[in-house]
CSV table of C-alpha atoms in Angstrom, one decimal:
chain,number,residue,atom,x,y,z
A,1,MET,CA,165.1,95.4,39.9
A,2,LEU,CA,165.5,96.0,43.6
A,3,THR,CA,167.1,93.3,45.7
A,4,GLN,CA,166.4,94.7,49.2
A,5,ILE,CA,162.8,93.6,49.7
A,6,GLU,CA,162.5,90.3,51.5
A,7,GLY,CA,158.8,89.5,51.3
A,8,ILE,CA,155.8,90.6,53.4
A,9,HIS,CA,156.7,92.2,56.8
A,10,HIS,CA,153.2,92.7,58.2
A,11,ILE,CA,149.6,93.3,57.3
A,12,THR,CA,147.4,95.8,59.1
A,13,SER,CA,143.6,95.6,59.3
A,14,MET,CA,140.8,97.5,60.8
A,15,ALA,CA,138.4,96.0,63.4
A,16,ARG,CA,135.5,97.0,65.5
A,17,ASP,CA,136.1,95.3,68.9
A,18,ALA,CA,139.6,94.9,70.5
A,19,GLN,CA,138.6,92.1,72.9
A,20,GLU,CA,136.9,90.0,70.2
A,21,THR,CA,139.7,90.5,67.8
A,22,ASP,CA,142.3,89.5,70.4
A,23,ARG,CA,140.3,86.4,71.4
A,24,PHE,CA,140.0,85.3,67.7
A,25,ILE,CA,143.6,85.8,66.8
A,26,THR,CA,145.2,84.4,70.0
A,27,GLY,CA,142.5,81.9,70.9
A,28,THR,CA,141.2,80.6,67.6
A,29,LEU,CA,144.3,81.0,65.3
A,30,GLY,CA,146.8,80.5,68.1
A,31,LEU,CA,149.1,83.5,67.3
A,32,ARG,CA,151.0,85.3,70.0
A,33,ARG,CA,150.2,88.9,70.9
A,34,VAL,CA,153.6,90.5,70.6
A,35,LYS,CA,152.7,94.1,71.1
A,36,LYS,CA,150.0,96.1,72.8
A,37,THR,CA,150.4,99.7,71.9
A,38,VAL,CA,148.2,102.5,70.4
A,39,ASN,CA,147.6,104.1,67.0
A,40,PHE,CA,150.2,106.8,66.5
A,41,ASP,CA,147.6,109.1,64.9
A,42,ALA,CA,144.7,108.2,67.2
A,43,PRO,CA,146.1,107.2,70.6
A,44,ASP,CA,142.7,106.5,72.1
A,45,VAL,CA,142.7,103.4,69.8
A,46,TYR,CA,144.8,100.3,70.2
A,47,HIS,CA,147.4,99.1,67.7
A,48,LEU,CA,147.6,95.3,68.4
A,49,TYR,CA,150.3,93.1,66.9
A,50,TYR,CA,150.1,89.3,66.5
A,51,ALA,CA,152.8,86.9,65.2
A,52,ASN,CA,154.9,83.9,65.9
A,53,GLY,CA,156.8,83.6,69.2
A,54,VAL,CA,159.5,86.1,68.3
A,55,GLY,CA,157.5,88.5,66.2
A,56,ALA,CA,159.4,87.7,63.0
A,57,PRO,CA,158.8,89.7,59.9
A,58,GLY,CA,156.5,87.7,57.6
A,59,THR,CA,154.4,86.5,60.5
A,60,VAL,CA,152.9,89.8,61.8
A,61,MET,CA,149.2,90.6,61.6
A,62,THR,CA,148.2,93.9,63.2
A,63,TYR,CA,144.9,95.6,64.0
A,64,PHE,CA,143.4,99.1,64.6
A,65,PRO,CA,140.2,98.4,66.5
A,66,PHE,CA,137.9,101.4,66.2
A,67,PRO,CA,134.8,100.8,68.4
A,68,ASN,CA,132.3,102.8,66.2
A,69,ILE,CA,133.7,102.0,62.8
A,70,VAL,CA,131.3,101.0,60.0
A,71,ALA,CA,131.7,97.7,58.2
A,72,GLY,CA,134.1,97.7,55.3
A,73,SER,CA,132.8,97.1,51.8
A,74,ARG,CA,134.9,94.6,49.8
A,75,GLY,CA,136.1,95.4,46.3
A,76,ALA,CA,139.0,96.5,44.1
A,77,GLY,CA,142.0,98.4,45.5
A,78,GLU,CA,142.6,96.4,48.7
A,79,VAL,CA,144.1,93.2,50.0
A,80,GLY,CA,141.3,90.8,49.6
A,81,THR,CA,142.7,87.7,51.4
A,82,THR,CA,145.5,87.3,53.9
A,83,VAL,CA,146.9,83.7,53.6
A,84,TYR,CA,148.7,81.8,56.3
A,85,ALA,CA,151.0,78.8,55.9
A,86,VAL,CA,150.2,75.6,57.9
A,87,PRO,CA,151.9,72.2,57.7
A,88,GLU,CA,150.9,69.6,55.1
A,89,GLY,CA,148.0,67.5,56.3
A,90,SER,CA,146.7,69.9,58.9
A,91,LEU,CA,143.6,71.3,57.3
A,92,ASP,CA,141.4,68.6,58.8
A,93,TYR,CA,142.5,69.8,62.2
A,94,TRP,CA,141.7,73.4,61.3
A,95,THR,CA,138.3,72.5,59.8
A,96,LYS,CA,137.3,70.9,63.1
A,97,ARG,CA,138.8,73.7,65.1
A,98,PHE,CA,136.9,76.4,63.1
A,99,ASP,CA,133.7,74.4,63.6
A,100,GLU,CA,134.2,74.3,67.3
A,101,HIS,CA,134.9,78.0,67.4
A,102,ASN,CA,131.9,78.9,65.2
A,103,VAL,CA,134.1,80.5,62.5
A,104,THR,CA,132.1,81.5,59.4
A,105,GLY,CA,132.8,81.3,55.7
A,106,VAL,CA,134.8,78.1,56.0
A,107,ALA,CA,135.3,76.4,52.6
A,108,ARG,CA,138.0,74.2,51.1
A,109,GLU,CA,139.4,75.0,47.7
A,110,THR,CA,142.5,74.5,45.4
A,111,ARG,CA,144.6,77.3,43.9
A,112,PHE,CA,147.9,76.9,42.1
A,113,GLY,CA,147.7,73.2,43.0
A,114,GLU,CA,147.7,74.0,46.7
A,115,THR,CA,144.9,72.9,49.1
A,116,ARG,CA,143.6,75.9,51.1
A,117,LEU,CA,140.9,76.6,53.6
A,118,ARG,CA,139.1,79.9,53.4
A,119,PHE,CA,137.5,81.5,56.4
A,120,ASP,CA,136.2,84.8,57.8
A,121,GLY,CA,137.7,86.9,60.5
A,122,ILE,CA,135.6,88.5,63.2
A,123,ASP,CA,134.6,91.4,60.9
A,124,GLY,CA,134.3,89.4,57.7
A,125,ASP,CA,137.9,89.9,56.8
A,126,GLY,CA,139.2,87.4,54.2
A,127,PHE,CA,141.6,84.7,55.4
A,128,ALA,CA,142.9,81.4,54.2
A,129,LEU,CA,145.2,78.6,55.4
A,130,VAL,CA,147.4,76.9,52.8
A,131,GLU,CA,149.2,73.6,53.4
A,132,THR,CA,152.9,73.9,52.7
A,133,LYS,CA,156.0,71.6,53.0
A,134,ASP,CA,159.2,72.3,54.9
A,135,ASP,CA,158.3,75.7,56.3
A,136,ALA,CA,161.2,76.3,58.7
A,137,ARG,CA,159.5,79.2,60.6
A,138,ALA,CA,158.8,78.3,64.2
A,139,PRO,CA,155.2,78.5,65.3
A,140,TRP,CA,154.1,80.1,68.6
A,141,ASP,CA,154.0,77.2,71.2
A,142,GLY,CA,152.0,79.0,73.9
A,143,ALA,CA,148.5,78.6,72.5
A,144,GLY,CA,147.9,74.9,73.1
A,145,ILE,CA,148.1,74.1,69.4
A,146,ASP,CA,150.5,71.3,68.5
A,147,ALA,CA,153.5,72.4,66.4
A,148,ASP,CA,152.7,69.9,63.7
A,149,VAL,CA,149.5,71.8,62.8
A,150,ALA,CA,150.2,75.4,64.0
A,151,ILE,CA,150.4,78.5,61.8
A,152,ARG,CA,153.9,79.2,60.5
A,153,GLY,CA,153.4,82.8,59.2
A,154,PHE,CA,152.2,84.4,56.1
A,155,HIS,CA,152.1,82.3,52.9
A,156,SER,CA,150.8,85.1,50.6
A,157,ALA,CA,148.4,88.0,50.2
A,158,SER,CA,145.9,88.5,47.4
A,159,LEU,CA,145.4,92.0,46.0
A,160,VAL,CA,142.1,92.7,44.3
A,161,LEU,CA,142.5,95.0,41.3
A,162,ARG,CA,140.5,96.2,38.3
A,163,ASP,CA,143.7,96.0,36.3
A,164,ASN,CA,146.9,94.4,37.4
A,165,GLY,CA,149.3,96.1,35.0
A,166,GLY,CA,150.6,98.8,37.2
A,167,SER,CA,150.9,96.6,40.3
A,168,LYS,CA,152.7,93.9,38.3
A,169,ALA,CA,155.2,96.5,37.1
A,170,LEU,CA,155.7,97.8,40.6
A,171,LEU,CA,156.2,94.4,42.1
A,172,SER,CA,158.6,93.6,39.4
A,173,LEU,CA,160.6,96.6,40.4
A,174,MET,CA,160.4,95.4,44.0
A,175,GLY,CA,162.1,92.1,43.1
A,176,TYR,CA,159.1,89.9,42.4
A,177,THR,CA,158.8,87.7,39.3
A,178,PRO,CA,155.6,86.1,37.8
A,179,VAL,CA,155.7,82.4,38.5
A,180,ALA,CA,152.2,81.1,37.7
A,181,GLU,CA,148.7,82.0,36.6
A,182,ASP,CA,145.5,80.3,37.7
A,183,GLY,CA,142.0,81.4,36.6
A,184,GLY,CA,143.1,84.9,35.8
A,185,ILE,CA,145.0,85.2,39.1
A,186,LEU,CA,148.7,86.1,38.6
A,187,ARG,CA,151.2,84.8,41.2
A,188,MET,CA,154.4,86.7,41.8
A,189,LYS,CA,157.2,85.6,44.0
A,190,ARG,CA,160.2,87.1,45.8
A,191,GLU,CA,162.8,84.3,45.3
A,192,GLY,CA,164.9,83.7,48.4
A,193,GLY,CA,162.6,85.7,50.6
A,194,ASN,CA,161.7,85.5,54.2
A,195,GLY,CA,159.0,82.8,53.8
A,196,ALA,CA,156.2,85.2,53.1
A,197,ASP,CA,157.3,85.4,49.5
A,198,LEU,CA,154.1,85.4,47.4
A,199,ILE,CA,151.7,88.0,46.2
A,200,ASP,CA,148.6,87.1,44.1
A,201,LEU,CA,147.1,89.7,41.8
A,202,GLU,CA,143.4,89.0,41.3
A,203,THR,CA,142.0,91.0,38.4
A,204,SER,CA,138.3,91.9,38.6
A,205,PRO,CA,137.5,94.7,36.1
A,206,ASP,CA,133.9,95.2,37.2
A,207,ALA,CA,134.6,95.1,41.0
A,208,PRO,CA,133.3,98.1,42.9
A,209,VAL,CA,136.0,100.2,44.6
A,210,ALA,CA,136.6,98.9,48.1
A,211,ARG,CA,135.4,101.1,51.0
A,212,GLN,CA,137.5,100.8,54.2
A,213,GLY,CA,136.0,99.9,57.5
A,214,ALA,CA,135.9,97.0,59.9
A,215,GLY,CA,137.2,93.9,58.1
A,216,SER,CA,139.3,95.9,55.7
A,217,VAL,CA,143.1,95.6,55.3
A,218,HIS,CA,144.4,99.1,55.8
A,219,HIS,CA,147.9,98.4,54.3
A,220,ILE,CA,150.4,95.7,53.5
A,221,ALA,CA,154.0,96.2,54.5
A,222,PHE,CA,157.1,94.7,52.8
A,223,ALA,CA,160.3,93.9,54.7
A,224,VAL,CA,163.8,95.3,54.3
A,225,ALA,CA,166.7,94.5,56.5
A,226,ASN,CA,167.6,98.0,57.8
A,227,ASP,CA,167.6,101.7,57.3
A,228,PRO,CA,170.1,101.8,54.4
A,229,ALA,CA,168.1,99.3,52.5
A,230,GLU,CA,164.9,101.3,53.1
A,231,LEU,CA,166.5,104.5,51.9
A,232,ALA,CA,167.7,102.7,48.7
A,233,VAL,CA,164.2,101.5,48.0
A,234,ARG,CA,162.7,104.9,48.7
A,235,ALA,CA,165.1,106.5,46.2
A,236,ALA,CA,164.2,104.0,43.6
A,237,LEU,CA,160.5,104.5,44.1
A,238,GLU,CA,160.8,108.2,43.9
A,239,ALA,CA,162.8,107.9,40.7
A,240,GLU,CA,159.9,105.9,39.2
A,241,GLY,CA,157.5,108.8,40.1
A,242,PHE,CA,155.9,107.4,43.3
A,243,ARG,CA,155.0,109.8,46.0
A,244,VAL,CA,156.7,108.3,49.1
A,245,THR,CA,156.5,109.6,52.6
A,246,PRO,CA,159.6,110.5,54.6
A,247,VAL,CA,160.9,107.7,56.9
A,248,ILE,CA,158.6,107.4,60.0
A,249,ASP,CA,159.8,105.8,63.3
A,250,ARG,CA,157.3,103.3,64.4
A,251,ASP,CA,159.4,102.2,67.5
A,252,TYR,CA,159.6,98.6,66.3
A,253,PHE,CA,160.5,99.3,62.7
A,254,HIS,CA,161.0,102.3,60.4
A,255,SER,CA,158.5,102.9,57.6
A,256,ILE,CA,157.8,104.6,54.4
A,257,TYR,CA,154.4,104.6,52.7
A,258,PHE,CA,153.1,105.0,49.1
A,259,ARG,CA,150.0,104.2,47.1
A,260,ALA,CA,150.4,101.3,44.6
A,261,PRO,CA,148.8,101.9,41.1
A,262,GLY,CA,145.8,99.7,41.8
A,263,GLY,CA,145.0,101.7,45.0
A,264,VAL,CA,146.5,99.4,47.7
A,265,LEU,CA,148.5,101.3,50.3
A,266,PHE,CA,152.0,99.8,50.5
A,267,GLU,CA,154.5,100.2,53.3
A,268,ILE,CA,158.2,99.3,53.4
A,269,ALA,CA,159.3,98.4,57.0
A,270,THR,CA,162.6,97.6,58.4
A,271,ASN,CA,163.3,94.3,60.3
A,272,VAL,CA,164.9,96.2,63.1
A,273,PRO,CA,164.8,97.2,65.9
A,274,GLY,CA,162.1,94.5,66.5
A,275,PHE,CA,159.4,93.9,69.1
A,276,ASP,CA,161.8,93.3,72.0
A,277,ASN,CA,162.9,96.9,71.6
A,278,ASP,CA,161.0,98.0,74.7
A,279,GLU,CA,160.1,94.7,76.6
A,280,ASP,CA,161.7,91.4,77.2
A,281,MET,CA,161.1,88.6,74.6
A,282,ALA,CA,159.5,86.4,77.3
A,283,HIS,CA,156.8,89.1,78.0
A,284,LEU,CA,156.0,90.5,74.6
A,285,GLY,CA,152.5,92.0,74.3
A,286,GLU,CA,151.7,91.9,78.0
A,287,ALA,CA,152.1,95.6,79.0
A,288,LEU,CA,150.7,98.6,77.3
A,289,LYS,CA,153.5,100.3,75.5
A,290,LEU,CA,153.2,103.9,74.4
A,291,PRO,CA,155.2,105.9,71.8
A,292,LYS,CA,157.1,108.7,73.4
A,293,GLN,CA,154.8,111.4,72.0
A,294,HIS,CA,151.8,109.8,73.8
A,295,ALA,CA,153.6,108.8,77.1
A,296,HIS,CA,151.9,111.7,78.9
A,297,LEU,CA,148.5,110.1,78.2
A,298,ARG,CA,149.2,106.8,80.0
A,299,ALA,CA,146.9,107.3,83.0
A,300,GLN,CA,144.1,108.5,80.7
A,301,LEU,CA,144.6,105.7,78.2
A,302,GLU,CA,144.8,102.9,80.8
A,303,LYS,CA,141.4,103.9,82.0
A,304,ALA,CA,139.8,104.4,78.6
A,305,LEU,CA,141.1,101.4,76.6
A,306,PRO,CA,139.3,98.1,77.0
A,307,GLU,CA,141.1,95.4,78.9
A,308,ILE,CA,142.2,92.5,76.7
A,309,GLY,CA,143.5,89.1,77.6
A,310,GLY,CA,146.6,88.7,79.7
């Protein structure tokens, strides 16, 4: 069993409209935009990062907004629901807030004895809020949402699978242990993790294969402390027969990627160097930051990319 993985690092989704996505995540959910950059492989498209005030691993939601992308089709082989932790007793506040902001798909439910509020993202992406006790992660305080109800960071993510055997074995290798089962959903936990410690495996044998598009999660990333930890994980994955990419420098973390047995794209990302690598912590996410290979495109991109909130 690997000991280096600390929990979820970030989750990356695909969207249709950068401006609407930015308004929803910062305005409705109250997260901080901590980086405004571009897709390394398609620099005419933003890569937008949202998190708590310091961009801590385990709080980071990111988006690729492709203007002409088709809608995703939900199914097996993807992250079905991204779940945030909120303080105990705060769901009434969020229910009212979602009503005021015309959020769709809002429904209250109970899973694993926890009260949760399901809701849709702008493109129909699956989200939920879960009430938790004693979450020490500091919320972003710049969105006009009181700290006693504000989002703390990720609680968990649910993977939709036709069969959970391969993913269960992989997560066990990655340091997760099964802790509970509820209605055929297996919960696995990284004990002593970064707060974003839980992965739920939802088995749906007859589910169609998911088709990626707007509203789809592109990949889920797991956190490790640094480069040596990442290399150790990479070696262990390769020894188990996984086809793992070389380490890729993403400016704010270093990454490797591989496909999990159920079809979900996994990433392992380092906690360093962090989102203040190229701008002051007080001004995260304000200026357009470009990876060095696309720096020569700045004038062109500043004209072509849509303006998003300040």
